[in-house]
CSV table of C-alpha atoms in Angstrom, one decimal:
chain,number,residue,atom,x,y,z
A,15,THR,CA,-7.0,-21.7,39.7
A,16,GLU,CA,-8.6,-23.2,36.6
A,17,ALA,CA,-5.6,-22.4,34.5
A,18,VAL,CA,-3.2,-24.1,37.0
A,19,ILE,CA,-5.4,-27.2,37.2
A,20,GLN,CA,-5.0,-27.7,33.4
A,21,THR,CA,-2.0,-29.8,32.3
A,22,PRO,CA,0.0,-28.2,31.0
A,23,PRO,CA,1.1,-26.0,32.7
A,24,GLY,CA,-0.2,-27.7,35.9
A,25,SER,CA,1.9,-27.3,39.1
A,26,LEU,CA,4.9,-26.1,37.0
A,27,ALA,CA,3.2,-22.7,36.8
A,28,LEU,CA,2.9,-22.4,40.6
A,29,GLU,CA,6.5,-23.6,41.2
A,30,THR,CA,7.9,-21.2,38.7
A,31,ILE,CA,6.0,-18.3,40.2
A,32,LEU,CA,7.2,-19.2,43.7
A,33,LEU,CA,10.8,-19.4,42.5
A,34,PHE,CA,10.4,-16.1,40.6
A,35,VAL,CA,9.2,-14.4,43.8
A,36,THR,CA,12.2,-15.8,45.7
A,37,HIS,CA,15.0,-15.1,43.1
A,38,TYR,CA,13.6,-12.0,41.4
A,39,ALA,CA,12.0,-10.0,44.2
A,40,ASP,CA,13.5,-6.8,42.8
A,41,SER,CA,11.8,-7.3,39.5
A,42,ILE,CA,8.4,-7.8,41.2
A,43,THR,CA,8.9,-4.7,43.3
A,44,LYS,CA,9.8,-2.6,40.2
A,45,ILE,CA,6.8,-3.9,38.3
A,46,SER,CA,4.5,-3.2,41.2
A,47,VAL,CA,5.8,0.3,41.7
A,48,GLU,CA,5.4,1.1,38.0
A,49,ASN,CA,1.9,-0.3,37.9
A,50,SER,CA,0.9,1.8,41.0
A,51,MET,CA,2.2,5.0,39.3
A,52,ARG,CA,0.1,4.5,36.1
A,53,SER,CA,-2.6,7.2,35.7
A,54,ASP,CA,-4.8,5.0,33.5
A,55,ASN,CA,-5.1,2.2,36.1
A,56,ASN,CA,-4.6,-0.4,33.4
A,57,LEU,CA,-2.9,-3.0,35.5
A,58,TRP,CA,-2.2,-6.6,34.6
A,59,SER,CA,-2.4,-9.6,36.9
A,60,LEU,CA,1.0,-11.2,37.6
A,61,LEU,CA,-0.5,-14.5,38.5
A,62,LEU,CA,-2.7,-14.8,35.4
A,63,VAL,CA,0.0,-13.6,33.0
A,64,SER,CA,2.6,-15.9,34.6
A,65,VAL,CA,0.5,-18.9,33.9
A,66,HIS,CA,0.3,-18.0,30.2
A,67,LEU,CA,4.0,-17.2,30.1
A,68,VAL,CA,4.8,-20.6,31.6
A,69,GLN,CA,2.7,-22.3,28.9
A,70,MET,CA,4.5,-20.2,26.3
A,71,LEU,CA,7.9,-21.4,27.6
A,72,ILE,CA,6.6,-25.0,27.5
A,73,ASP,CA,5.8,-24.6,23.8
A,74,ILE,CA,9.0,-22.8,22.9
A,75,LEU,CA,11.3,-25.3,24.7
A,76,HIS,CA,9.3,-28.4,23.6
A,77,VAL,CA,9.0,-29.5,27.2
A,78,ILE,CA,6.1,-31.9,26.3
A,79,ASN,CA,6.3,-32.4,22.5
A,80,GLU,CA,9.4,-33.7,20.8
A,81,PRO,CA,11.2,-31.0,18.8
A,82,GLU,CA,11.0,-31.4,15.0
A,83,GLU,CA,14.0,-32.9,13.2
A,84,GLY,CA,16.6,-30.3,12.6
A,85,ASP,CA,15.2,-27.9,15.1
A,86,ARG,CA,17.7,-25.3,16.4
A,87,LEU,CA,19.7,-26.0,19.5
A,88,MET,CA,19.4,-23.4,22.2
A,89,VAL,CA,22.9,-23.0,23.5
A,90,LEU,CA,21.8,-20.5,26.1
A,91,LEU,CA,20.1,-23.3,28.1
A,92,PHE,CA,23.4,-24.8,28.9
A,93,LYS,CA,24.9,-21.5,30.2
A,94,SER,CA,22.5,-20.9,33.0
A,95,ASP,CA,22.0,-22.7,36.3
A,96,ARG,CA,18.2,-22.1,36.2
A,97,PRO,CA,17.4,-21.8,32.4
A,98,PHE,CA,13.6,-22.2,32.7
A,99,LEU,CA,13.3,-19.7,35.6
A,100,ASP,CA,15.7,-17.2,33.9
A,101,LEU,CA,13.8,-17.3,30.6
A,102,PHE,CA,10.6,-16.9,32.5
A,103,ALA,CA,11.9,-13.8,34.2
A,104,VAL,CA,12.9,-12.4,30.8
A,105,LEU,CA,9.4,-13.0,29.5
A,106,VAL,CA,7.8,-11.3,32.5
A,107,LYS,CA,9.9,-8.2,32.0
A,108,LEU,CA,9.3,-8.3,28.3
A,109,PHE,CA,5.5,-8.6,28.9
A,110,HIS,CA,5.6,-5.6,31.2
A,111,ARG,CA,7.5,-3.4,28.7
A,112,THR,CA,5.3,-4.4,25.8
A,113,TRP,CA,2.2,-3.8,27.9
A,114,ARG,CA,3.4,-0.3,28.5
A,115,GLU,CA,4.3,0.3,24.9
A,116,MET,CA,1.0,-0.9,23.6
A,117,HIS,CA,-1.0,1.1,26.2
A,118,ALA,CA,-2.9,-2.1,26.8
A,119,SER,CA,-5.8,-2.7,29.1
A,120,GLU,CA,-7.1,-5.8,30.9
A,121,GLU,CA,-9.0,-7.1,27.8
A,122,ASP,CA,-5.8,-6.8,25.7
A,123,ILE,CA,-3.8,-9.5,27.6
A,124,LYS,CA,-4.1,-12.0,24.7
A,125,LYS,CA,-2.9,-9.4,22.2
A,126,VAL,CA,0.1,-8.5,24.3
A,127,LEU,CA,0.9,-12.2,24.8
A,128,ALA,CA,0.8,-12.7,21.0
A,129,VAL,CA,3.2,-9.8,20.5
A,130,VAL,CA,5.5,-11.2,23.2
A,131,ARG,CA,5.5,-14.6,21.5
A,132,LYS,CA,6.4,-13.0,18.2
A,133,GLN,CA,9.2,-11.0,19.8
A,134,ILE,CA,10.8,-14.0,21.5
A,135,ASP,CA,10.5,-16.1,18.4
A,136,VAL,CA,12.2,-13.5,16.2
A,137,CYS,CA,15.0,-13.0,18.7
A,138,LEU,CA,15.6,-16.7,19.1
A,139,LEU,CA,16.2,-17.0,15.4
A,140,GLU,CA,19.3,-14.9,16.0
A,141,LYS,CA,20.6,-17.8,18.1
A,142,PRO,CA,21.7,-15.9,21.2
A,143,ASP,CA,24.2,-17.9,23.2
A,144,THR,CA,23.4,-16.4,26.6
A,145,ILE,CA,20.4,-15.0,28.4
A,146,GLU,CA,22.1,-11.6,28.5
A,147,LYS,CA,22.4,-11.6,24.7
A,148,LEU,CA,18.7,-12.6,24.4
A,149,GLU,CA,17.8,-9.6,26.5
A,150,GLU,CA,19.8,-7.3,24.3
A,151,LEU,CA,18.0,-8.6,21.2
A,152,LEU,CA,14.6,-8.2,22.9
A,153,ALA,CA,15.5,-4.6,23.9
A,154,ALA,CA,16.1,-3.8,20.2
A,155,HIS,CA,12.8,-5.5,19.2
A,156,SER,CA,10.4,-3.2,20.9
A,157,TYR,CA,6.7,-3.0,20.0
A,158,PRO,CA,7.2,-0.1,17.5
A,159,HIS,CA,10.0,-2.0,15.9
A,160,MET,CA,7.8,-5.1,15.6
A,161,LYS,CA,5.1,-3.1,13.9
A,162,LYS,CA,7.7,-2.1,11.3
A,163,ILE,CA,8.6,-5.7,10.8
A,164,TRP,CA,5.0,-6.7,10.4
A,165,GLU,CA,4.5,-3.9,7.9
A,166,LYS,CA,7.4,-5.1,5.8
A,167,GLU,CA,6.1,-8.7,6.0
A,168,ARG,CA,2.6,-7.5,5.0
A,169,SER,CA,4.0,-5.5,2.0
A,170,ALA,CA,6.1,-8.5,0.9
A,171,LYS,CA,3.1,-10.8,1.1
A,172,GLU,CA,0.9,-8.4,-0.9
A,173,ALA,CA,3.7,-8.0,-3.5
A,174,GLU,CA,4.0,-11.8,-3.8
A,175,GLU,CA,0.3,-12.2,-4.2
A,176,LEU,CA,0.1,-9.5,-6.8
A,177,GLN,CA,2.8,-11.2,-8.8
A,178,SER,CA,1.0,-14.6,-9.2
A,179,ASP,CA,-0.1,-15.6,-12.7
A,180,ALA,CA,-3.8,-15.5,-11.7
A,181,VAL,CA,-3.6,-12.0,-10.3
A,182,LYS,CA,-1.6,-10.8,-13.3
A,183,GLU,CA,-4.3,-12.1,-15.6
A,184,LEU,CA,-6.9,-10.3,-13.4
A,185,ARG,CA,-4.8,-7.1,-13.5
A,186,GLU,CA,-4.8,-7.1,-17.3
A,187,TYR,CA,-8.5,-7.8,-17.3
A,188,LEU,CA,-9.2,-4.8,-15.0
A,189,ARG,CA,-6.6,-2.4,-16.6
A,190,PRO,CA,-8.9,-1.1,-19.4
A,191,SER,CA,-11.6,-0.1,-17.0
A,192,ILE,CA,-9.1,1.6,-14.7
A,193,VAL,CA,-7.5,3.5,-17.6
A,194,GLU,CA,-10.9,4.6,-18.7
A,195,LEU,CA,-11.7,5.9,-15.2
A,196,VAL,CA,-8.4,7.9,-15.1
A,197,LEU,CA,-9.0,9.4,-18.5
A,198,LYS,CA,-12.6,10.3,-17.5
A,199,ASN,CA,-11.0,12.2,-14.6
A,200,ARG,CA,-8.7,14.0,-17.0
A,201,LYS,CA,-11.6,15.1,-19.2
A,202,CYS,CA,-13.3,16.4,-16.1
A,203,VAL,CA,-10.2,18.5,-15.4
A,204,LEU,CA,-10.4,19.9,-18.9
A,205,LYS,CA,-14.1,20.7,-18.4
A,206,SER,CA,-13.3,22.6,-15.2
A,207,GLY,CA,-10.9,24.8,-17.3
A,208,TYR,CA,-7.5,26.3,-16.5
A,209,LYS,CA,-5.9,29.8,-16.9
A,210,PHE,CA,-2.8,29.4,-19.0
A,211,GLY,CA,-0.2,32.0,-19.8
A,212,LYS,CA,0.2,33.3,-23.3
A,213,LEU,CA,3.5,33.4,-25.2
A,214,VAL,CA,3.7,37.0,-26.5
A,215,LYS,CA,6.6,38.9,-28.0
A,216,SER,CA,8.5,41.1,-25.6
A,217,LYS,CA,6.6,39.7,-22.7
A,218,SER,CA,7.8,37.3,-20.0
A,219,MET,CA,6.2,35.0,-17.5
A,220,GLN,CA,7.2,37.4,-14.7
A,221,LYS,CA,6.3,40.8,-16.1
A,222,GLY,CA,3.3,41.9,-18.2
A,223,GLN,CA,2.2,38.3,-18.7
A,224,GLN,CA,-1.1,37.8,-20.6
A,225,PHE,CA,-3.5,35.0,-19.9
A,226,TRP,CA,-6.2,33.0,-21.6
A,227,PHE,CA,-8.7,30.6,-20.1
A,228,TRP,CA,-9.1,27.2,-21.7
A,229,LYS,CA,-11.8,24.7,-21.1
A,230,LEU,CA,-13.5,21.7,-22.8
A,231,ASP,CA,-17.2,22.1,-23.5
A,232,ALA,CA,-19.7,19.7,-21.9
A,233,ASN,CA,-20.2,17.7,-25.1
A,234,GLU,CA,-16.5,17.1,-25.4
A,235,LYS,CA,-16.6,18.4,-29.0
A,236,MET,CA,-14.5,21.6,-28.8
A,237,LEU,CA,-12.0,23.6,-26.7
A,238,ILE,CA,-13.1,27.1,-25.8
A,239,CYS,CA,-10.5,29.8,-25.2
A,240,THR,CA,-11.1,33.2,-23.6
A,241,ASP,CA,-8.7,36.1,-23.0
A,242,CYS,CA,-8.6,37.1,-19.3
A,243,SER,CA,-6.4,39.0,-16.9
A,244,ASN,CA,-4.2,37.7,-14.2
A,245,THR,CA,-6.6,38.9,-11.4
A,246,GLU,CA,-9.7,37.7,-13.2
A,247,SER,CA,-11.2,34.5,-12.0
A,248,SER,CA,-12.1,31.7,-14.3
A,249,SER,CA,-15.8,32.1,-13.5
A,250,ASN,CA,-15.8,35.6,-14.9
A,251,ALA,CA,-14.4,34.6,-18.3
A,252,ASN,CA,-16.7,35.0,-21.3
A,253,SER,CA,-18.3,31.6,-21.7
A,254,SER,CA,-18.9,32.2,-25.4
A,255,GLY,CA,-15.1,32.5,-26.0
A,256,ASN,CA,-13.2,34.3,-28.7
A,257,ILE,CA,-11.5,31.1,-29.9
A,258,LYS,CA,-13.2,27.7,-30.5
A,259,ILE,CA,-11.2,24.7,-31.6
A,260,ASP,CA,-12.9,21.5,-32.8
A,261,ILE,CA,-11.4,18.4,-31.1
A,262,ALA,CA,-11.4,16.8,-34.6
A,263,ASP,CA,-9.0,19.4,-35.9
A,264,ILE,CA,-6.4,18.9,-33.2
A,265,GLN,CA,-3.5,17.0,-34.7
A,266,SER,CA,-1.3,16.5,-31.6
A,267,VAL,CA,-0.5,17.9,-28.2
A,268,VAL,CA,3.1,18.1,-26.9
A,269,ALA,CA,4.1,18.6,-23.3
A,270,GLY,CA,6.8,20.6,-21.5
A,271,GLY,CA,10.3,20.7,-22.9
A,272,GLU,CA,9.2,18.9,-26.0
A,273,GLY,CA,7.1,21.9,-27.1
A,274,ASP,CA,8.3,24.4,-29.7
A,275,PHE,CA,8.3,27.6,-27.5
A,276,PRO,CA,10.1,30.3,-29.5
A,277,LYS,CA,12.1,32.8,-27.5
A,278,SER,CA,10.7,36.3,-27.6
A,279,SER,CA,14.0,38.1,-27.9
A,280,THR,CA,15.8,35.9,-30.3
A,281,LYS,CA,14.2,34.3,-33.3
A,282,GLY,CA,14.8,30.7,-34.1
A,283,LYS,CA,15.7,29.7,-30.5
A,284,LYS,CA,13.7,27.8,-28.0
A,285,ASN,CA,12.9,29.4,-24.6
A,286,SER,CA,14.2,27.0,-22.0
A,287,ASN,CA,12.5,29.1,-19.2
A,288,VAL,CA,9.0,28.3,-20.4
A,289,ARG,CA,6.9,25.3,-19.6
A,290,GLY,CA,3.5,24.2,-20.8
A,291,ILE,CA,1.9,22.4,-23.7
A,292,THR,CA,1.6,23.1,-27.5
A,293,LEU,CA,-1.5,22.3,-29.5
A,294,GLU,CA,-1.1,21.6,-33.2
A,295,VAL,CA,-4.4,22.4,-34.9
A,296,GLY,CA,-5.4,21.9,-38.6
A,297,ASP,CA,-3.3,20.7,-41.5
A,298,LYS,CA,-1.0,23.8,-41.6
A,299,PRO,CA,-0.8,23.4,-38.6
A,300,ASP,CA,-1.6,26.4,-36.3
A,301,LEU,CA,0.3,26.3,-33.0
A,302,TYR,CA,-1.2,27.3,-29.6
A,303,HIS,CA,1.2,27.6,-26.7
A,304,LEU,CA,-0.4,27.1,-23.3
A,305,LEU,CA,2.1,28.1,-20.6
A,306,THR,CA,2.2,26.9,-17.0
A,307,PHE,CA,4.8,25.6,-14.6
A,308,ASP,CA,2.3,23.2,-13.0
A,309,GLU,CA,3.4,19.7,-14.0
A,310,GLN,CA,0.2,18.1,-12.8
A,311,THR,CA,-1.8,20.4,-15.0
A,312,ILE,CA,0.4,19.8,-18.0
A,313,ASN,CA,0.1,16.0,-17.6
A,314,ALA,CA,-3.7,16.2,-17.0
A,315,TRP,CA,-4.3,18.3,-20.1
A,316,CYS,CA,-2.0,16.1,-22.3
A,317,ASP,CA,-3.7,13.0,-21.1
A,318,GLY,CA,-7.2,14.5,-21.6
A,319,ILE,CA,-6.6,15.8,-25.1
A,320,ASN,CA,-4.8,12.6,-26.2
A,321,ALA,CA,-7.9,10.7,-25.0
A,322,LEU,CA,-10.2,13.0,-27.0
A,323,ILE,CA,-8.2,12.7,-30.3
A,324,GLY,CA,-7.8,9.0,-29.9
A,325,VAL,CA,-4.0,8.9,-29.1
A,326,ASN,CA,-3.3,5.9,-26.8
A,327,LYS,CA,-0.6,7.6,-24.7
A,328,LEU,CA,-0.5,8.2,-21.0
A,329,SER,CA,1.8,10.5,-19.0
A,330,ILE,CA,4.0,8.9,-16.3
A,331,GLN,CA,1.8,10.5,-13.7
A,332,ALA,CA,-1.3,8.8,-15.2
A,333,GLN,CA,0.4,5.5,-15.5
A,334,ARG,CA,1.3,5.6,-11.8
A,335,GLN,CA,-2.2,6.5,-10.9
A,336,VAL,CA,-3.5,3.6,-13.0
A,337,ASP,CA,-1.1,1.2,-11.2
A,338,ARG,CA,-2.1,2.6,-7.8
A,339,PHE,CA,-5.8,2.2,-8.5
A,340,LEU,CA,-5.2,-1.3,-9.9
A,341,ASN,CA,-3.4,-2.4,-6.7
A,342,ILE,CA,-6.2,-1.0,-4.6
A,343,GLU,CA,-8.9,-2.8,-6.7
A,344,LEU,CA,-6.9,-6.0,-6.6
A,345,LYS,CA,-6.4,-5.9,-2.8
A,346,MET,CA,-10.1,-5.3,-2.3
A,347,ARG,CA,-11.0,-8.3,-4.4
A,348,LEU,CA,-8.4,-10.5,-2.7
A,349,LEU,CA,-9.3,-9.6,0.9
A,350,GLU,CA,-11.2,-12.9,1.5
A,351,LEU,CA,-8.9,-15.1,-0.6
A,352,ASP,CA,-5.8,-17.0,0.6
A,353,HIS,CA,-3.3,-19.1,-1.4
A,354,ILE,CA,-4.6,-18.1,-4.8
A,355,PRO,CA,-3.8,-20.9,-7.3
A,356,ASN,CA,-1.8,-20.0,-10.4
A,357,SER,CA,-4.0,-22.1,-12.6
A,358,ILE,CA,-7.3,-24.0,-12.4
A,359,GLU,CA,-7.3,-27.8,-13.1
A,360,ILE,CA,-9.7,-28.4,-16.0
A,361,PRO,CA,-11.6,-31.8,-15.6
A,362,PRO,CA,-11.2,-34.3,-18.5
A,363,LEU,CA,-13.8,-34.6,-21.2
A,364,PRO,CA,-16.5,-37.3,-20.6
A,365,LYS,CA,-16.0,-40.7,-22.2
A,366,ASN,CA,-19.2,-40.3,-24.2
A,367,PHE,CA,-21.8,-37.7,-24.9
A,368,ASP,CA,-25.0,-39.8,-24.4
A,369,TRP,CA,-26.2,-37.3,-21.8
A,370,ILE,CA,-26.8,-34.7,-24.5
A,371,PRO,CA,-30.6,-34.5,-25.4
A,372,LYS,CA,-31.4,-35.9,-28.8
A,373,ASP,CA,-33.1,-32.7,-30.0
A,374,ILE,CA,-29.9,-30.9,-29.5
A,375,ALA,CA,-27.7,-33.7,-30.9
A,376,ASP,CA,-29.8,-33.8,-34.1
A,377,THR,CA,-29.3,-30.1,-34.8
A,378,LYS,CA,-26.6,-28.9,-37.3
A,379,ILE,CA,-24.4,-27.7,-34.5
A,380,SER,CA,-20.9,-29.1,-35.1
A,381,VAL,CA,-19.0,-30.6,-32.3
A,382,THR,CA,-15.2,-30.1,-32.5
A,383,LYS,CA,-13.3,-33.2,-31.5
A,384,VAL,CA,-10.6,-32.7,-28.9
């Protein structure tokens, strides 16, 4: 009653509901039957929702307010004998369908109404020329489809915000700390160790393969290597190691297909079936081939060793991780900010500097004229 007393919608809501009952009795019966068959008992009030839908139509059709200059012409209004009532009937059916798709309850009425308004606005942008065409568009714009649209809009908005000059400057400011975090993670991977395959003559990765366990010591000063079997776990490897390589002696680390993996059966040829990393140690240099097909391990060890020897080079995997962490950090910092300015207006210099205390003005600090 209170909703009807308010103007708008006033008596227009009651008259529309009465006409809807008269001309769309089948729709009311169908909605009532479906509501009665719901197991969750989450029903919605036709009278209450109808008042809100009438108000929605008043806003959409500019019944009270003058439409803005250049606003679109709704041709479908001229192809119906009862355009307001027919559109109201469309909204009632749309609300019922959306309510069902959202699994809404009584306290979700405003949420469902907001979704319905978004659905009708999006479909009217397509400029349907008949009520039937509008219903076809609404059928295609279900609640799941609207969620996909909102996700795309959100992603586009975030992408636009992340490309502003101010955010780009913040990104570059944060990048060194994020890179340091990623490299710290890579060093932890090295400290955990990994069992690599050995490149031995007359042996293959599939048959009779030998292994050695490599790890970085806690002080990050040397790599420790220990021979182990295929079945032996890394925890059982000899912690003292039979090979110790000072980090300072490592000249370079090369990954994957770039490595010089000689073929066991033919001298002078590279083995295209072997993947891993190659360590160049000392001035000679001595080559250590660490074999594995795990690309994630190859990238982690190359990133970690490059960080230890001071080579500023990140794998593609690490670069993607840095960008992902940067985006997360930026989004967290921008949660409470809207319409970020690209630049901050700097106020003009004062006309005089009489406000500076004399004891400071008398010092030998030079003031640069601007």
